[in-house]
Structure formats: C-alpha cells, structure tokens
XYZ file of C-alpha atoms in Angstrom:
401
model
C 71.477 262.657 -63.887
C 73.739 261.516 -66.675
C 76.481 263.563 -65.176
C 75.978 261.927 -61.875
C 76.150 258.540 -63.521
C 79.308 259.540 -65.342
C 80.868 260.780 -62.140
C 79.816 257.584 -60.476
C 81.415 255.473 -63.203
C 84.600 257.494 -62.985
C 84.696 256.984 -59.263
C 84.184 253.233 -59.741
C 87.035 252.929 -62.193
C 89.375 255.136 -60.222
C 88.817 253.802 -56.709
C 86.899 251.203 -54.771
C 83.164 251.634 -54.400
C 81.849 253.796 -51.587
C 78.227 253.379 -50.431
C 75.862 256.329 -50.915
C 72.355 256.969 -49.755
C 70.013 255.357 -52.362
C 67.427 257.696 -53.777
C 65.632 255.613 -56.387
C 64.444 252.065 -56.827
C 67.329 251.185 -59.158
C 69.914 252.593 -56.791
C 68.379 250.671 -53.883
C 68.607 247.442 -55.907
C 72.171 248.240 -56.843
C 72.987 249.076 -53.246
C 71.680 245.751 -51.994
C 73.551 243.951 -54.730
C 76.848 245.624 -53.896
C 76.285 245.168 -50.198
C 75.756 241.389 -50.280
C 77.647 240.358 -53.441
C 81.442 240.812 -53.903
C 82.161 243.399 -56.546
C 84.058 241.815 -59.405
C 82.562 243.772 -62.342
C 80.793 247.110 -62.668
C 77.111 247.818 -63.268
C 76.385 249.967 -66.316
C 72.958 251.504 -66.645
C 71.497 251.747 -70.102
C 67.977 253.103 -70.006
C 66.031 250.848 -67.632
C 68.358 247.777 -68.060
C 71.358 246.721 -66.053
C 74.175 244.665 -67.512
C 77.526 243.610 -66.321
C 80.734 244.627 -67.937
C 84.228 243.689 -67.065
C 86.059 246.133 -64.910
C 89.347 247.576 -66.038
C 92.328 245.365 -65.443
C 93.773 245.742 -61.950
C 96.935 244.581 -60.380
C 97.035 241.366 -58.486
C 97.508 243.283 -55.261
C 94.334 245.393 -55.582
C 92.092 242.976 -57.526
C 89.114 241.950 -55.379
C 88.927 238.666 -57.351
C 92.339 237.605 -56.103
C 91.299 238.262 -52.517
C 87.922 236.565 -52.670
C 88.565 233.741 -55.164
C 85.035 233.958 -56.751
C 83.681 235.437 -60.030
C 80.800 237.933 -59.891
C 77.258 237.086 -61.017
C 74.021 239.132 -60.655
C 71.879 238.158 -57.721
C 68.494 236.469 -58.043
C 66.695 239.665 -56.887
C 68.318 241.734 -59.650
C 67.382 239.161 -62.277
C 63.759 239.118 -61.116
C 63.625 242.923 -61.141
C 64.998 243.038 -64.661
C 62.484 240.437 -65.795
C 59.621 242.381 -64.258
C 60.679 245.583 -65.994
C 61.217 243.954 -69.397
C 58.256 241.569 -69.168
C 60.325 238.554 -70.269
C 61.378 235.373 -68.489
C 64.535 235.695 -66.473
C 67.640 234.330 -68.090
C 69.547 231.489 -66.515
C 71.526 232.734 -63.582
C 75.253 232.105 -63.856
C 76.672 230.337 -60.813
C 80.308 230.456 -59.833
C 82.024 227.278 -60.963
C 83.609 225.484 -58.053
C 87.296 224.741 -58.188
C 88.621 221.185 -58.598
C 89.808 221.043 -55.016
C 86.418 221.985 -53.539
C 84.651 219.545 -55.893
C 86.979 216.754 -54.795
C 86.291 217.548 -51.134
C 82.515 217.478 -51.677
C 82.739 214.176 -53.616
C 84.841 212.653 -50.863
C 82.279 213.579 -48.218
C 79.436 211.953 -50.148
C 80.865 208.435 -49.492
C 80.272 207.463 -45.887
C 83.568 206.529 -44.231
C 83.990 202.860 -43.337
C 84.515 201.848 -39.756
C 88.278 201.707 -39.042
C 87.837 198.813 -36.640
C 85.862 196.584 -39.011
C 88.786 194.957 -40.852
C 91.170 194.470 -37.856
C 88.320 192.946 -35.895
C 87.672 190.409 -38.650
C 91.393 189.589 -38.856
C 91.675 189.087 -35.088
C 88.622 186.856 -35.119
C 90.145 184.691 -37.861
C 93.443 184.434 -35.973
C 91.646 183.486 -32.777
C 89.782 180.706 -34.581
C 93.083 179.372 -35.920
C 94.620 179.291 -32.454
C 91.560 177.517 -31.073
C 91.751 174.877 -33.807
C 95.498 174.415 -33.231
C 94.844 173.909 -29.518
C 92.347 171.130 -30.225
C 94.710 169.388 -32.670
C 97.736 169.562 -30.347
C 95.680 168.251 -27.445
C 94.413 165.299 -29.491
C 97.965 164.461 -30.594
C 99.135 164.579 -26.989
C 96.535 161.979 -26.025
C 97.529 159.724 -28.921
C 101.270 159.999 -28.261
C 101.065 159.534 -24.479
C 101.151 155.678 -24.462
C 104.388 155.581 -26.458
C 106.165 158.731 -25.231
C 105.020 160.629 -22.155
C 107.628 163.360 -22.751
C 106.317 164.340 -26.199
C 102.786 164.123 -24.837
C 103.652 166.751 -22.219
C 105.173 168.987 -24.890
C 102.144 168.740 -27.194
C 99.732 169.360 -24.314
C 101.670 172.463 -23.275
C 101.484 173.777 -26.856
C 97.720 173.141 -26.859
C 97.197 175.180 -23.689
C 99.352 178.006 -25.057
C 97.298 178.132 -28.268
C 94.066 178.175 -26.266
C 95.364 181.107 -24.222
C 96.209 183.065 -27.391
C 92.743 182.401 -28.792
C 91.150 183.714 -25.601
C 93.202 186.921 -25.762
C 91.926 187.496 -29.305
C 88.333 187.124 -28.143
C 87.678 183.583 -29.375
C 86.402 180.847 -27.111
C 88.744 177.851 -26.995
C 87.162 175.786 -24.244
C 87.335 172.593 -26.324
C 91.031 172.989 -27.100
C 91.819 173.813 -23.470
C 89.916 170.769 -22.264
C 91.690 168.455 -24.730
C 95.040 169.932 -23.706
C 94.304 169.188 -20.046
C 93.354 165.623 -20.988
C 96.677 165.353 -22.857
C 98.591 166.343 -19.718
C 96.642 163.799 -17.682
C 97.378 161.073 -20.259
C 101.090 161.967 -20.232
C 101.178 161.840 -16.435
C 99.507 158.425 -16.397
C 101.981 157.145 -19.013
C 104.882 158.434 -16.912
C 103.599 156.693 -13.798
C 103.005 153.481 -15.749
C 106.528 153.499 -17.196
C 107.939 154.053 -13.706
C 106.103 151.021 -12.336
C 107.238 148.927 -15.305
C 110.861 149.856 -14.599
C 110.489 148.889 -10.953
C 109.002 145.532 -11.941
C 111.955 144.808 -14.232
C 114.363 145.783 -11.468
C 112.721 143.477 -8.923
C 112.529 140.628 -11.449
C 116.249 140.871 -12.206
C 115.769 142.176 -15.758
C 117.192 145.629 -15.239
C 119.450 146.958 -17.959
C 121.749 148.292 -15.249
C 122.931 144.792 -14.375
C 126.187 143.682 -16.084
C 126.240 140.843 -18.574
C 128.281 137.962 -17.181
C 128.343 135.704 -20.214
C 127.231 135.551 -23.827
C 126.484 131.827 -23.756
C 122.764 132.362 -23.118
C 122.483 134.650 -26.151
C 123.690 132.034 -28.628
C 120.236 130.682 -29.420
C 118.797 134.146 -29.942
C 121.637 135.089 -32.310
C 121.027 131.901 -34.289
C 117.392 132.872 -34.791
C 118.353 136.366 -35.940
C 120.879 135.018 -38.394
C 118.292 132.580 -39.706
C 115.963 135.449 -40.521
C 118.575 137.540 -42.297
C 120.296 134.774 -44.242
C 118.638 135.184 -47.603
C 120.959 133.371 -50.018
C 123.309 130.431 -50.266
C 126.454 132.559 -50.018
C 125.506 133.965 -46.638
C 124.589 130.521 -45.386
C 127.990 129.184 -46.471
C 129.862 132.083 -44.869
C 127.901 131.592 -41.666
C 128.842 127.915 -41.626
C 132.531 128.704 -42.102
C 132.427 131.471 -39.492
C 130.971 129.170 -36.822
C 133.592 126.553 -37.564
C 136.337 129.139 -37.225
C 135.070 130.672 -33.965
C 134.652 127.177 -32.548
C 138.428 126.959 -32.633
C 138.503 129.532 -29.847
C 136.323 127.449 -27.544
C 137.821 124.096 -28.630
C 141.254 125.044 -29.995
C 143.036 122.776 -32.437
C 146.808 122.508 -32.802
C 146.894 125.081 -35.587
C 145.159 127.710 -33.458
C 147.401 126.922 -30.467
C 150.521 127.312 -32.591
C 149.294 130.633 -34.004
C 148.606 132.043 -30.551
C 151.921 130.713 -29.212
C 153.845 132.369 -32.042
C 152.154 135.685 -31.355
C 152.847 135.580 -27.587
C 156.513 134.736 -28.189
C 156.860 137.511 -30.803
C 155.380 140.076 -28.418
C 157.697 138.985 -25.581
C 160.771 139.406 -27.731
C 159.536 142.740 -29.155
C 158.786 144.281 -25.760
C 161.394 142.716 -23.427
C 164.100 141.409 -25.747
C 163.937 137.752 -24.686
C 161.752 134.784 -25.634
C 160.065 131.903 -23.871
C 163.071 129.724 -24.669
C 165.385 132.194 -22.843
C 163.229 131.730 -19.741
C 163.068 127.961 -20.157
C 159.341 128.037 -20.982
C 157.184 126.506 -23.710
C 155.112 129.109 -25.593
C 152.407 126.540 -26.407
C 151.639 126.230 -22.695
C 151.067 129.969 -22.609
C 148.778 129.664 -25.666
C 146.688 126.871 -24.113
C 146.332 128.883 -20.942
C 145.227 131.973 -22.929
C 142.621 130.052 -24.984
C 141.051 128.285 -22.030
C 137.477 129.279 -21.131
C 136.756 131.288 -24.297
C 133.156 131.704 -25.554
C 131.568 133.483 -28.494
C 128.205 134.594 -29.903
C 127.852 135.179 -33.641
C 126.322 138.576 -34.300
C 125.937 139.021 -38.075
C 127.080 137.558 -41.389
C 127.440 139.216 -44.796
C 128.348 137.817 -48.219
C 128.741 139.812 -51.440
C 129.181 137.732 -54.566
C 129.958 140.759 -56.749
C 132.848 141.878 -54.533
C 133.826 138.284 -53.700
C 134.040 139.242 -50.038
C 132.269 138.015 -46.941
C 132.508 138.792 -43.240
C 131.236 137.576 -39.895
C 131.039 139.511 -36.600
C 130.965 138.000 -33.120
C 131.060 138.926 -29.435
C 133.774 136.854 -27.737
C 134.846 136.397 -24.126
C 138.523 135.563 -23.565
C 141.050 135.611 -20.738
C 142.649 138.915 -19.852
C 146.305 138.038 -20.489
C 147.548 141.486 -19.573
C 148.437 139.856 -16.224
C 151.344 138.117 -18.023
C 152.698 141.453 -19.168
C 152.367 142.918 -15.670
C 154.225 139.959 -14.118
C 157.095 140.250 -16.595
C 157.425 144.003 -16.057
C 157.531 143.698 -12.252
C 160.073 140.874 -12.394
C 162.417 142.654 -14.811
C 162.245 145.786 -12.647
C 163.181 143.836 -9.496
C 166.367 142.056 -10.690
C 169.884 143.473 -10.462
C 170.555 143.347 -14.212
C 170.275 146.754 -15.809
C 170.727 145.798 -19.450
C 169.372 143.066 -21.654
C 172.855 141.629 -22.117
C 173.366 141.380 -18.368
C 169.987 139.677 -17.976
C 170.744 137.064 -20.619
C 174.101 136.283 -18.969
C 172.626 136.113 -15.467
C 170.752 132.787 -14.935
C 169.582 133.852 -11.477
C 167.818 136.928 -12.795
C 166.290 134.930 -15.648
C 164.940 132.439 -13.119
C 163.289 135.272 -11.161
C 161.520 136.450 -14.313
C 160.519 132.918 -15.354
C 159.177 132.125 -11.886
C 156.933 135.201 -11.930
C 155.665 134.223 -15.384
C 154.892 130.622 -14.316
C 152.967 131.868 -11.290
C 150.558 133.702 -13.569
C 150.097 130.616 -15.753
C 149.042 128.697 -12.650
C 146.363 131.277 -11.777
C 142.916 131.917 -13.233
C 142.738 135.472 -14.593
C 139.646 137.580 -15.208
C 137.669 137.382 -18.451
C 137.076 140.294 -20.817
C 134.540 140.888 -23.607
C 135.688 141.747 -27.120
C 133.985 142.384 -30.458
C 135.882 140.978 -33.460
C 135.318 139.951 -37.061
C 136.791 137.569 -39.591
C 136.898 137.807 -43.372
C 136.263 135.333 -46.204
C 137.072 135.312 -49.923
C 135.269 133.840 -52.898
C 137.848 131.845 -54.915
C 136.827 129.708 -57.902
C 133.211 129.782 -56.767
C 134.056 128.621 -53.208
C 134.108 130.641 -49.996
C 137.369 130.253 -48.039
C 138.852 131.835 -44.905
C 141.145 134.837 -45.255
C 144.161 133.447 -43.328
C 145.957 136.779 -42.968
C 142.865 138.421 -41.504
C 142.399 135.481 -39.105
C 145.943 136.072 -37.760
C 145.046 139.735 -37.184
C 141.941 138.669 -35.294
C 143.997 136.403 -33.003
C 146.551 139.165 -32.568
C 143.736 141.473 -31.442
C 142.535 138.935 -28.875
C 145.851 137.567 -27.526
C 148.761 139.935 -27.098
C 150.888 141.000 -24.186
C-alpha cells in the first residue's frame, strides 16, 4: 500500500494526474476533490489525515495555476470528513482571495446605475421655462411700446412668438407668452393704422411735412419764445439784442450795409469779368439796393461765452437770388464781337450791350432763396460788440455774383 502511494506520488510529481478507479473511502473522497476542484497542490496522506503541500515548481507554460488563475483550497466535504475522523471542529476553510479587478467590478455593480435621461430632462425643462418666461416679457413690452413705435412693437411681438415656439419644442407650455405675443402684434397693427390716419389728417389739413416752406416770417414768434427759454444770463441777452439789430439791417438796410454790399458786388464783377460798374456806366449802390430788397430773417440760436470772450448768433435768412446778374453778364459778354478785355473796354457799343443786359435784370424781380448764416461778437472791455470782419464775410456769403 505504501508502495502504491509512493508510486502515486511519483506519478503526480512527474506528470499530470490521471483518474483511477477508487477502491477505498479516502480514495473516493480524493477522487471527488480532484474531479471538481482544480489541482494546484498535491494531497499527501499521513495515517488517516490529509494535508496539502505545495507542488514542485513548474514552468509558467505547464503550471495549472497560470491557466486557471485561482489558488487551491480543500473542499467543504473534505474538511467535514477530516473533522469526523479526528473528532474535532473543522478549521476555517480558506477561500480564494478575489483579485482587485473582480472586486472593483462587484463593487461597481452594487450601486444601481442612475437613469441617463434624468439630468438632460431636467435641463430641457429649465430651458423651456426660460423661453416661456421670455415670451411673456417680450409680449408685454410689445404692448407697451406699440403706442409710441409700431415697428418695435412688431419686432418684440415676433420675438415673443419665437420664444413660445422654442418652449413648446422643449416640452413646456407657453400659452400665456404666446397669447401676450399675439396681443402685441394686434397692438402694433392698431398703432400702425392710427398713425396712418393721423398722417392723412395732417395732409388734408395742409400740415404735411412734404409741403415746402415759403417764408420764415411766421416762425419769428416761435423762435423768440425758444430764445427766451434758453437765454439764461445777461451776456446771452445782450448778444441776442445786438444780433437782432444787425439782422434788421438786411430787412431795413442802412447806408453802411448798402455800401458794403455794393463794394462786394463791384469787387466780384472786376474779379470775374475784368470790368466794374463804372466801366458799364452803372452805380453799384443801385445793384446793392436791388439785392437787399425783400430780405427776411428768423433768429435761430444765440450763444455767449464770457470766458472765451466770444459770442455768436445763427439765423435763417431769405434773400434774392442774384445769380441772375452773373448769368446776364456772361451771356452778354459771349454775344459781343470783342474777344479780349482790352477790345471790350475800347468798344463802347459792346459795353452798352453788356450794360443793357445788366440793367434788364435790375428791373426784374428774381426768385428768393433760403440761407443759413451766423454772425460773431467779441467781448471788449466788458462790452459785447460786433465782429466787423465776420459781418463782411456774412454779407459776402449772401450777396456775390
């Protein structure tokens, strides 16, 4: 029997285990153990006890442990049989220790997975609520803005409906915002219709802004009221007083203003054509009186700055269009036989042709034109006075050929 066991042990160490027909109770237990439990160690029989001992070292290619990945431990049946034979309590059975990877997998499965759609659904619900609220706000603004601007009311109402549509796509009800947006469109439409009727009323009453302004005389009173509101100190009041007195010289010209305008007309004639009023046998003051006739003005604004010692006044003026004098001179000079200025001066007949054309214009009533001009004042020794040089420039801007 010992020999058989020795042979058996030699066979176990030399080659893999081969099953044999069990003949005793111990061999049947060992057979069941080897049949259902991977063989990592060898079973050594000592008397009536079984114990495990490590098998000889094997190569990684033939080691059953490397192929199975588990360490061997005696089965529960073997432990109970040993306890029954020895009459003692069975020792604690050694269990294979799980690897870190398998333990991590088991721990991961213990926590129930959360629903993947829970968080996106909450986010979409929040976004839908925001769109619904934005629709209500935009619709309310459209209703409030409609009386003053129907265009912006339409824009706000359209934004409200768009926000309501986005909220609906995200699963949020936006009936309130949609209803307010529709009311905003209705309010904008009513404001548009009302503004159209108001424009027609102004057109039928003769107050349309498309009609041209014929004169600034009717606006004088209104400009006086505006200037009264904005005149806040004594300097501005003084400059306004001086400015009115100066512009009055255009409507009721004095000799000084007539002489200034006459000098400018004569200087332009000599600069452009090479001859003067005297060469044509004309008086330049007559041309100046003709140019100043029928002028009107409306004071627009007045400014006075004591620190800079400068003041200014702006006005809308209506004066004669004296470009007709220039056109008459050009046509007459082009029609005479003289080809040079020297020939014209030495040819009385040609000079008379030019002078006759000029006098014909002075006998006519030309069209009026609207201009916007300003005059300047200076603060000298605590007194506001007219800037004479700037006044000449203003006249030059109004009356030139």
